Coordinates of C-alpha atoms in Angstrom, one line a residue:
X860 CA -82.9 -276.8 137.3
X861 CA -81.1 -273.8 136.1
X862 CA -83.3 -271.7 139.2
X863 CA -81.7 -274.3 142.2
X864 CA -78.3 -274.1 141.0
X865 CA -78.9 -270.2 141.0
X866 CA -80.4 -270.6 144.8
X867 CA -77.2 -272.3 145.8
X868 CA -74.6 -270.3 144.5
X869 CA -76.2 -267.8 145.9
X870 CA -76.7 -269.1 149.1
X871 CA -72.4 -270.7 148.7
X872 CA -71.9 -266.8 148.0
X873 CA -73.9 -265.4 150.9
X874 CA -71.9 -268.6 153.8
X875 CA -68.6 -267.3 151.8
X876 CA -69.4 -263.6 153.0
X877 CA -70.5 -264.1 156.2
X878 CA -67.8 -266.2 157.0
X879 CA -65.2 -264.0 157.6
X880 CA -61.6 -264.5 158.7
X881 CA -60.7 -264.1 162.3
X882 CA -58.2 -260.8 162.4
X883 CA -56.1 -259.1 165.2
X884 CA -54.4 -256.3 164.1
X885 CA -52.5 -253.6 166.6
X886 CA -50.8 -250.5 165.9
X887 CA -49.7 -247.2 168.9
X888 CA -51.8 -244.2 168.2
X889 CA -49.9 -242.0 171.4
X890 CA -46.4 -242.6 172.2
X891 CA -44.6 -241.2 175.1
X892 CA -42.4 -238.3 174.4
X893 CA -44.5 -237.7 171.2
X894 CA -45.4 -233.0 170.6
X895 CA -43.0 -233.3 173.8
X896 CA -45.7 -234.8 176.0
X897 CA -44.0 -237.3 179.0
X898 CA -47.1 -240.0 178.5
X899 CA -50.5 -240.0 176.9
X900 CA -53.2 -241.5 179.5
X901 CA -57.0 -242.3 180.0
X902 CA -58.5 -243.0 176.4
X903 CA -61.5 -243.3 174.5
X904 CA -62.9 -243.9 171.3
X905 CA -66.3 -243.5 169.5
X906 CA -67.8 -244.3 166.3
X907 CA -70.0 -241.2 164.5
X908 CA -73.0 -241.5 163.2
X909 CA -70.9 -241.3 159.8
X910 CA -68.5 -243.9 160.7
X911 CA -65.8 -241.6 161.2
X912 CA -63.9 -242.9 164.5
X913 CA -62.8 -240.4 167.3
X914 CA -60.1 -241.5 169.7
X915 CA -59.1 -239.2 172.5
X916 CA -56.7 -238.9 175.6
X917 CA -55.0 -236.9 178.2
X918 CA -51.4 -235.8 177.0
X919 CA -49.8 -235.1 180.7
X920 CA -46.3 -232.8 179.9
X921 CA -45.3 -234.3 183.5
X922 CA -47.3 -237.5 184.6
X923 CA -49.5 -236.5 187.1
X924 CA -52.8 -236.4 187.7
X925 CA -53.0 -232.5 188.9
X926 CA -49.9 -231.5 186.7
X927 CA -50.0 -229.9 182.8
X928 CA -52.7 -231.7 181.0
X929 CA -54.1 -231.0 177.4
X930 CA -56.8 -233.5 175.5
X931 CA -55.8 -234.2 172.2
X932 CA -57.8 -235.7 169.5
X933 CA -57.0 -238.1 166.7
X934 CA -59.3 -239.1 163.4
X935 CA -59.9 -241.8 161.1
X936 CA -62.3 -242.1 158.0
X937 CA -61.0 -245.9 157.2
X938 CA -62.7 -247.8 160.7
X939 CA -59.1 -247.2 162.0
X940 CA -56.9 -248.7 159.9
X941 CA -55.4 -244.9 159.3
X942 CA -55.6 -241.8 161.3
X943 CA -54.5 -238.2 161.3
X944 CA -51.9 -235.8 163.8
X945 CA -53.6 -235.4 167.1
X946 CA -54.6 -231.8 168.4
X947 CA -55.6 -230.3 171.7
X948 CA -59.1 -230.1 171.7
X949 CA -60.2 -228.1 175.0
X950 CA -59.4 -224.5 175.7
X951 CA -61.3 -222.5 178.5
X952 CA -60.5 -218.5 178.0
X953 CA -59.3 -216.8 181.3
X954 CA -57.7 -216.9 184.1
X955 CA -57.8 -220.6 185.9
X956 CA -57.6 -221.4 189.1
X957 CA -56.1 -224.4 191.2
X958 CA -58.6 -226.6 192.9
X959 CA -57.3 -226.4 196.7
X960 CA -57.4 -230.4 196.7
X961 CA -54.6 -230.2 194.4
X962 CA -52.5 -228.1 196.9
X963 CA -52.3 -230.9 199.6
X964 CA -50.8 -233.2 197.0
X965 CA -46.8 -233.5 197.1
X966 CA -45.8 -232.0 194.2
X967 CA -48.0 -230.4 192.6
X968 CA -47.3 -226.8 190.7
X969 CA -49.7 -224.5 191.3
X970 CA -49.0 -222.6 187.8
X971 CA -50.2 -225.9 185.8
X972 CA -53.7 -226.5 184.3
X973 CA -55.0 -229.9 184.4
X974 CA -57.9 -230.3 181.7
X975 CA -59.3 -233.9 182.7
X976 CA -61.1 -236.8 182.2
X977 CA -62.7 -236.0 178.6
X978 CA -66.3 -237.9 177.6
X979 CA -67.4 -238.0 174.4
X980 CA -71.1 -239.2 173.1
X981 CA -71.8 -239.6 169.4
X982 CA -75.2 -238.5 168.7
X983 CA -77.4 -240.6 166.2
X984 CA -78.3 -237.2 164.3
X985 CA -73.8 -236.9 163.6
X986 CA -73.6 -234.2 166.9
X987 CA -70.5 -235.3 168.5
X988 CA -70.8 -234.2 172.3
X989 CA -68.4 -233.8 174.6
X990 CA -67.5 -233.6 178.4
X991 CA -64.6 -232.0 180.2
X992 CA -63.1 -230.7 183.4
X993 CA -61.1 -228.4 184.7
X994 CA -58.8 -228.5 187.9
X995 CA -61.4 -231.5 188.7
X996 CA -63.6 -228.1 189.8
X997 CA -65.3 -227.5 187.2
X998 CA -67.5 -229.2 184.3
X999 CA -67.6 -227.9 180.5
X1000 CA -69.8 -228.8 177.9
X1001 CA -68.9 -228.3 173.8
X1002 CA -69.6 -229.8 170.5
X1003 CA -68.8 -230.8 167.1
X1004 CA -71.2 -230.9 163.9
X1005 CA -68.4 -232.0 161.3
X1006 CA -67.2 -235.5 162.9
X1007 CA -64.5 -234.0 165.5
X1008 CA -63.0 -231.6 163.2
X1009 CA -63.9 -228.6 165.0
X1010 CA -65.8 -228.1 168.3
X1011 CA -67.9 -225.1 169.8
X1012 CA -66.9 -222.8 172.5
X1013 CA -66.3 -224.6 175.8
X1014 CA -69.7 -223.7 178.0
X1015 CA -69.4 -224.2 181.9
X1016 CA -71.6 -226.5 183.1
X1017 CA -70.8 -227.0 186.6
X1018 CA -74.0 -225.9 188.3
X1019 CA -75.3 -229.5 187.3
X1020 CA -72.9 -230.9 189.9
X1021 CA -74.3 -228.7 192.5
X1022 CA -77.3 -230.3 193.2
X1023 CA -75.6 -233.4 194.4
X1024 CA -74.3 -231.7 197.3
X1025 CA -77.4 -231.8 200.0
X1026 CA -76.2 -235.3 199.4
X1027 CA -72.3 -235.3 199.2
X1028 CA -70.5 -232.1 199.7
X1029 CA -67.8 -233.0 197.1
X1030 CA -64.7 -230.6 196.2
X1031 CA -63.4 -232.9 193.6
X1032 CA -65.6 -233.9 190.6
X1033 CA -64.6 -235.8 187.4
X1034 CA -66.5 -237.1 184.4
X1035 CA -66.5 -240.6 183.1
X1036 CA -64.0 -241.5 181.5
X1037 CA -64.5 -243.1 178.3
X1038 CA -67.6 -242.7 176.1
X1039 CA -71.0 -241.6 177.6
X1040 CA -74.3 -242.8 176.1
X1041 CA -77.0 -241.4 174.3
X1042 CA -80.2 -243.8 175.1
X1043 CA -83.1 -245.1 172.7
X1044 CA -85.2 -241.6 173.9
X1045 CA -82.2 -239.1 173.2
X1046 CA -81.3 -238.6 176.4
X1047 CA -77.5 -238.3 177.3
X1048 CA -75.5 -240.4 180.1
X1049 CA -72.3 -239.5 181.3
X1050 CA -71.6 -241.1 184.2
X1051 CA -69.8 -239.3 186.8
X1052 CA -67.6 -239.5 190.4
X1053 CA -67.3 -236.8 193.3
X1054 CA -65.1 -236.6 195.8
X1055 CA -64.7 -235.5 199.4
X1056 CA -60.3 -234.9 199.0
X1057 CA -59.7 -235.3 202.4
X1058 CA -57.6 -239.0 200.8
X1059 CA -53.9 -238.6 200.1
X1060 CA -54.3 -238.1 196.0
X1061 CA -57.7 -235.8 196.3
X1062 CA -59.7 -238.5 195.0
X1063 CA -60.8 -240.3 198.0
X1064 CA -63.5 -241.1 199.2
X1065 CA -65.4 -240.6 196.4
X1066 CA -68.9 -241.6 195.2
X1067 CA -70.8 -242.1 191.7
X1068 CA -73.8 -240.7 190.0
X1069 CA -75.1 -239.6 186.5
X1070 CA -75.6 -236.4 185.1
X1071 CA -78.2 -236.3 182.1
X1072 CA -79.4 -233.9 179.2
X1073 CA -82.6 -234.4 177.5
X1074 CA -82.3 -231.8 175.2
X1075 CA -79.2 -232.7 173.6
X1076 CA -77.0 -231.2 175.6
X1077 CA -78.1 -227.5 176.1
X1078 CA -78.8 -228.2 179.5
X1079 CA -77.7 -230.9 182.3
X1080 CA -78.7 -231.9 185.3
X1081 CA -77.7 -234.0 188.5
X1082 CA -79.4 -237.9 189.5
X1083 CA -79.1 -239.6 192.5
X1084 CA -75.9 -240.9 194.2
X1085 CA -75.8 -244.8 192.5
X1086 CA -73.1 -245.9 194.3
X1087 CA -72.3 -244.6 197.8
X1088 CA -68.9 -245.0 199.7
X1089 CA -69.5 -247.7 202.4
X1090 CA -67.9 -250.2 204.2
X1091 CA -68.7 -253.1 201.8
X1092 CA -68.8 -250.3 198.6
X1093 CA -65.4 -248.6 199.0
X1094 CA -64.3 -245.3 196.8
X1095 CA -66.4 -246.3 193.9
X1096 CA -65.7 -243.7 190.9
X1097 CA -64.4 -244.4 187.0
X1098 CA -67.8 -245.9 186.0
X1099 CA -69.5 -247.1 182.6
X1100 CA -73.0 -247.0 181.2
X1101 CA -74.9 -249.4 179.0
X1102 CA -78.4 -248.6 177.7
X1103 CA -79.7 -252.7 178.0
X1104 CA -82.0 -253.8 176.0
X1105 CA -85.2 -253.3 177.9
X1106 CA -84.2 -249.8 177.9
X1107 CA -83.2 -249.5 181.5
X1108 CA -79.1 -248.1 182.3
X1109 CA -76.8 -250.4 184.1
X1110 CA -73.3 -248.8 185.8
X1111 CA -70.6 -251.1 186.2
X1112 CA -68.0 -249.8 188.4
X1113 CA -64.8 -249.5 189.3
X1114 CA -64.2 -249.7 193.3
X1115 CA -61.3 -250.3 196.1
X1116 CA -64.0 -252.9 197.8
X1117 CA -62.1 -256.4 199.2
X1118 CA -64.0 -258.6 196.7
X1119 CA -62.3 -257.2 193.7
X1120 CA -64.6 -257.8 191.9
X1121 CA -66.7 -255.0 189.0
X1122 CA -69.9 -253.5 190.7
X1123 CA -72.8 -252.9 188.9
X1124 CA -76.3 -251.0 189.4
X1125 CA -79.4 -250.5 187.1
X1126 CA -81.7 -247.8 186.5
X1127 CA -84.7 -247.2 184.7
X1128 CA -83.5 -243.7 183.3
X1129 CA -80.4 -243.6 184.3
X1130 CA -80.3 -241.1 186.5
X1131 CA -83.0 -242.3 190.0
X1132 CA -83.9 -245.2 191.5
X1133 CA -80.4 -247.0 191.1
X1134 CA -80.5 -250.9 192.4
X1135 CA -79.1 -252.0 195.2
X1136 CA -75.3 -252.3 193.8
X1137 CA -73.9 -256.3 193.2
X1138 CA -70.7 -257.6 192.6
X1139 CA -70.2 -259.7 189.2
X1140 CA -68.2 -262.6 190.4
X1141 CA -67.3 -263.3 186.5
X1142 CA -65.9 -259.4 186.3
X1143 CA -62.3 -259.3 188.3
X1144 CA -61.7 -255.7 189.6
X1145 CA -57.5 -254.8 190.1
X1146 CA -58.7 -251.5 190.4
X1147 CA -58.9 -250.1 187.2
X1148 CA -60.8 -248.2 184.6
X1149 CA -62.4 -250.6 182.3
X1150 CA -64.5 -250.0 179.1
X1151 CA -68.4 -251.3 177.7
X1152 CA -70.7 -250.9 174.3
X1153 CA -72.6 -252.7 172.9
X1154 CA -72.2 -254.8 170.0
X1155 CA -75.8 -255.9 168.5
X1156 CA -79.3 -255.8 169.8
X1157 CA -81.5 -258.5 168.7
X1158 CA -84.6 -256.0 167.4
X1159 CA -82.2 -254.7 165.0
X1160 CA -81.5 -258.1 163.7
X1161 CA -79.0 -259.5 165.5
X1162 CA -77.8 -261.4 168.9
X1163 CA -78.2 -259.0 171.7
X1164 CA -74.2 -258.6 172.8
X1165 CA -72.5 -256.7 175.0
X1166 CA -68.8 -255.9 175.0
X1167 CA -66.9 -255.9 178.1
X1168 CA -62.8 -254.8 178.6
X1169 CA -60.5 -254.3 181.5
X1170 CA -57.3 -255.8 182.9
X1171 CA -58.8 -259.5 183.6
X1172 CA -56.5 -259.9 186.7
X1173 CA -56.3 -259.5 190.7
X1174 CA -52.6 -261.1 191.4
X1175 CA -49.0 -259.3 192.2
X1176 CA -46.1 -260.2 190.8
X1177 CA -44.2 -259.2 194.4
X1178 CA -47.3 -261.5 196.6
X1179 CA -47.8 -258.7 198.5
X1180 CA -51.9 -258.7 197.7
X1181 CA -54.1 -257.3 200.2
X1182 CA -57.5 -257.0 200.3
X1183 CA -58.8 -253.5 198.7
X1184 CA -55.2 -252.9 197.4
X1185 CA -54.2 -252.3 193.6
X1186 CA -53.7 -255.4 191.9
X1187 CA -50.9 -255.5 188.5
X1188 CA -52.9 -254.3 185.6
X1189 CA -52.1 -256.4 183.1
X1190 CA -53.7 -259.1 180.7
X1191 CA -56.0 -256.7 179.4
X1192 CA -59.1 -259.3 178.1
X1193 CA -62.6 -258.3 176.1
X1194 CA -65.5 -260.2 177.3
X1195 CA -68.6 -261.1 175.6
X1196 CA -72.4 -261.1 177.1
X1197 CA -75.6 -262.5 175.4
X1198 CA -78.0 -262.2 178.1
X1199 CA -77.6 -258.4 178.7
X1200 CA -74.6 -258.6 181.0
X1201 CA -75.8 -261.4 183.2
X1202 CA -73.0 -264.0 182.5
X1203 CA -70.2 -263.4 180.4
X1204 CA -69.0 -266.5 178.5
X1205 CA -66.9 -265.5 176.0
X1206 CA -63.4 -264.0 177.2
X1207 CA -60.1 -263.6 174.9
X1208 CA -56.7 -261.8 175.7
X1209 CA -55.8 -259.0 173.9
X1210 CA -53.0 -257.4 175.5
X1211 CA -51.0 -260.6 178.0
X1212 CA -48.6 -258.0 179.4
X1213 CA -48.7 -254.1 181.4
X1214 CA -52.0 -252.9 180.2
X1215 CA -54.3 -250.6 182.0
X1216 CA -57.2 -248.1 181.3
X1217 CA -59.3 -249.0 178.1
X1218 CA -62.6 -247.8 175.8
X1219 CA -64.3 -249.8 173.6
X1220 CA -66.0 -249.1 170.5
X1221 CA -67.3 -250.7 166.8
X1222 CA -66.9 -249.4 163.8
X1223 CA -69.6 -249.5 160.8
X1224 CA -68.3 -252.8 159.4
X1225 CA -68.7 -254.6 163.0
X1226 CA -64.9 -254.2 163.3
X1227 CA -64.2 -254.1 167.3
X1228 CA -62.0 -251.5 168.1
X1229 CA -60.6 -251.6 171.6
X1230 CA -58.1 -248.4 172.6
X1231 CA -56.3 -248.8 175.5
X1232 CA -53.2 -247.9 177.6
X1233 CA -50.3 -250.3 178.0
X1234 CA -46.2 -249.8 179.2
X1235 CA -43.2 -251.9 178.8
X1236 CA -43.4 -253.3 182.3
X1237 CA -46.7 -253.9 184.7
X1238 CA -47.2 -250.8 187.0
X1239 CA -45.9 -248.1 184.0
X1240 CA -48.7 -246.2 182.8
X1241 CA -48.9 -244.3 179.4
X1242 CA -45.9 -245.5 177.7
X1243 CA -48.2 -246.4 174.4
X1244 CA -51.7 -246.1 173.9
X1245 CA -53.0 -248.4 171.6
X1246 CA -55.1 -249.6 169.0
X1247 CA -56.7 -253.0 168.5
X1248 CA -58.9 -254.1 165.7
X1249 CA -60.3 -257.0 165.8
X1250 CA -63.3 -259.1 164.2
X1251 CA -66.6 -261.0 166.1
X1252 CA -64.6 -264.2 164.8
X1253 CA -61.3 -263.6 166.2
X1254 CA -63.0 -263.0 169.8
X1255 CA -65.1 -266.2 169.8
X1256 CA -62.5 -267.9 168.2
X1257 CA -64.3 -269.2 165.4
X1258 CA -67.3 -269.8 167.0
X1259 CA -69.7 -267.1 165.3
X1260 CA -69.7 -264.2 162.5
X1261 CA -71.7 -260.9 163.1
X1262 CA -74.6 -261.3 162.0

């Protein structure tokens, strides 16, 4: 008798744990005018191997995209509840020069120095790697061994790029954003864009690809074009990886196509072969970065889940929608796959109003954490970017714990 009433506190303990309390909880990492920066842009986040969690952004002293850029850093030990003063984290010695793209653009100073588009990768063995570029010309490579705290010195890596050009003679290039991957076998993903700058901005028409490093990032090298720039396919670039459970690499893709909807490609190594590209119908595309990681795979005990986050909207608050045009980025939603990114039926708000680029990320207690950039009004980029945490059972609404 004594040994059943034992079995079902235990059991009334273990349902008592497991049912945890839906939580959404928000707080501004970056805000405009902050170290006398005009607006913090384009974030990311990761999780280390020890738990500590990374979050990163461009801090733009003017606004643009080709105008005085640093990337800063911020750190948390607490799975974000707290986090230190951000710092710049990329430095290239030496003289820099202006990519000519940038010239053509109204505007632009030619004495500034845009660092850009920062990736970062958090090894299983506690390596944090990271990605940068310069000028959108050139590609760097450096890395940390004590959880973002300090990094090595900045090694070019450009001369992985080159071998994409028998296939697309780009003059801009850029690196993710967001996170890259690190697959099952070690080897790292960052997904990539290149572009012709012959467009308006010097980032049209543009393409996407991989690079890849299979020796933890000492060396990198080029894949194939995944996406190319067609008439049904138009500008693809900010792109996302996902190692899927079959261990096979699916893109999913920003583009300026007319079904505005997110495209997405698989590879078996993510870096050849890539599928013939598909709109997801259930994915809405305003033409905006958006953000993927997964949650739980089922041979390590769990559902296998996917996380999926962008601004969940293709309308205009003027009417004046047209096919292929930027939609207002707002209603900034997280989505939830079961079936490897097949269907996605699990979709909850997080930020109703102006909300925009986003990385996704979850911390060692299953916490979601989901950085993103949001304004006071739809259309006003890098006013705040901002920190959500939030649990499995505030997303499903109930539904399910993480197990």
């Amino acid at each position: 008798m004594r040994s059943l009433l034992c079995c079902l506190l235990a059991a009334l303990s273990l349902s008592t744990v497991s049912a945890a309390e839906p939580f959404l909880e928000k707080s501004d990492l970056f805000t405009a005018g902050d170290g006398g920066y005009k607006l913090f842009h384009i974030p990311g986040i990761v999780v280390t191997a020890k738990g500590t969690v990374l979050a990163w952004c461009e801090a733009r002293k003017k606004g643009g995209d080709w105008d005085q850029i640093e990337i800063v850093l911020k750190r948390s030990t607490d799975e974000g509840k707290t986090w230190s003063d951000f710092k710049s984290i990329a430095n290239v010695p030496g003289p820099k020069t202006k990519n000519p793209a940038s010239l053509k653009v109204k505007g632009v100073d030619p004495n500034d120095v845009t660092y850009n588009n920062p990736v970062l990768i958090a090894d299983r063995d506690g390596t944090v790697h990271m990605l940068f570029c310069l000028e959108y010309m050139r590609c760097f490579y450096q890395r940390s061994t004590d959880d973002g705290q300090t990094w090595s010195t900045p090694v070019e890596i450009t001369s992985a790029f080159e071998g994409f050009r028998p296939a697309y003679a780009w003059k801009v290039l850029a690196t993710g954003p967001d996170h890259g991957i690190q697959l099952r076998n070690g080897r790292l993903v960052v997904p990539v864009w290149l572009s012709l700058a012959t467009g308006n901005n010097g980032h049209h028409p543009s393409v996407t690809a991989t690079i890849y490093s299979d020796d933890q990032g000492k060396t990198w090298h080029h894949g194939e074009i995944a996406v190319p720039n067609t008439e049904e396919w138009i500008n693809p670039n900010e792109t996302i990886a996902i190692e899927l459970a079959d261990g096979s690499v699916m893109l999913n893709v920003r583009s300026e196509s007319k079904a505005h909807r997110r495209l997405a490609t698989i590879s078996k190594d993510g870096a050849t072969n890539w599928s013939t590209p598909k709109f997801d119908d259930a994915l809405l595309e305003p033409i905006c970065m958006a953000s993927m990681v997964r949650y739980s795979l089922a041979r390590n005990g769990g559902k296998n889940r996917i996380l999926f986050c962008n601004p969940d909207n293709v309308s205009r608050e003027d009417g004046k929608g047209v096919a292929g045009r930027f939609r207002d980025r707002k209603n900034l939603t997280v989505q939830l796959s079961y079936d490897e990114g097949k269907t996605w039926p699990v979709k909850r708000a997080v930020e109703p109003g102006a909300s925009m680029y986003s990385d996704i990320a979850v911390a060692k207690d299953g916490t979601i954490l989901c950085l993103y950039d949001r304004g006071t009004k739809v259309g006003f980029a890098g006013e705040y970017i901002t920190l959500a945490r939030f649990n499995l059972e505030w997303l499903t609404e109930g539904k399910e714990s993480a197990k």
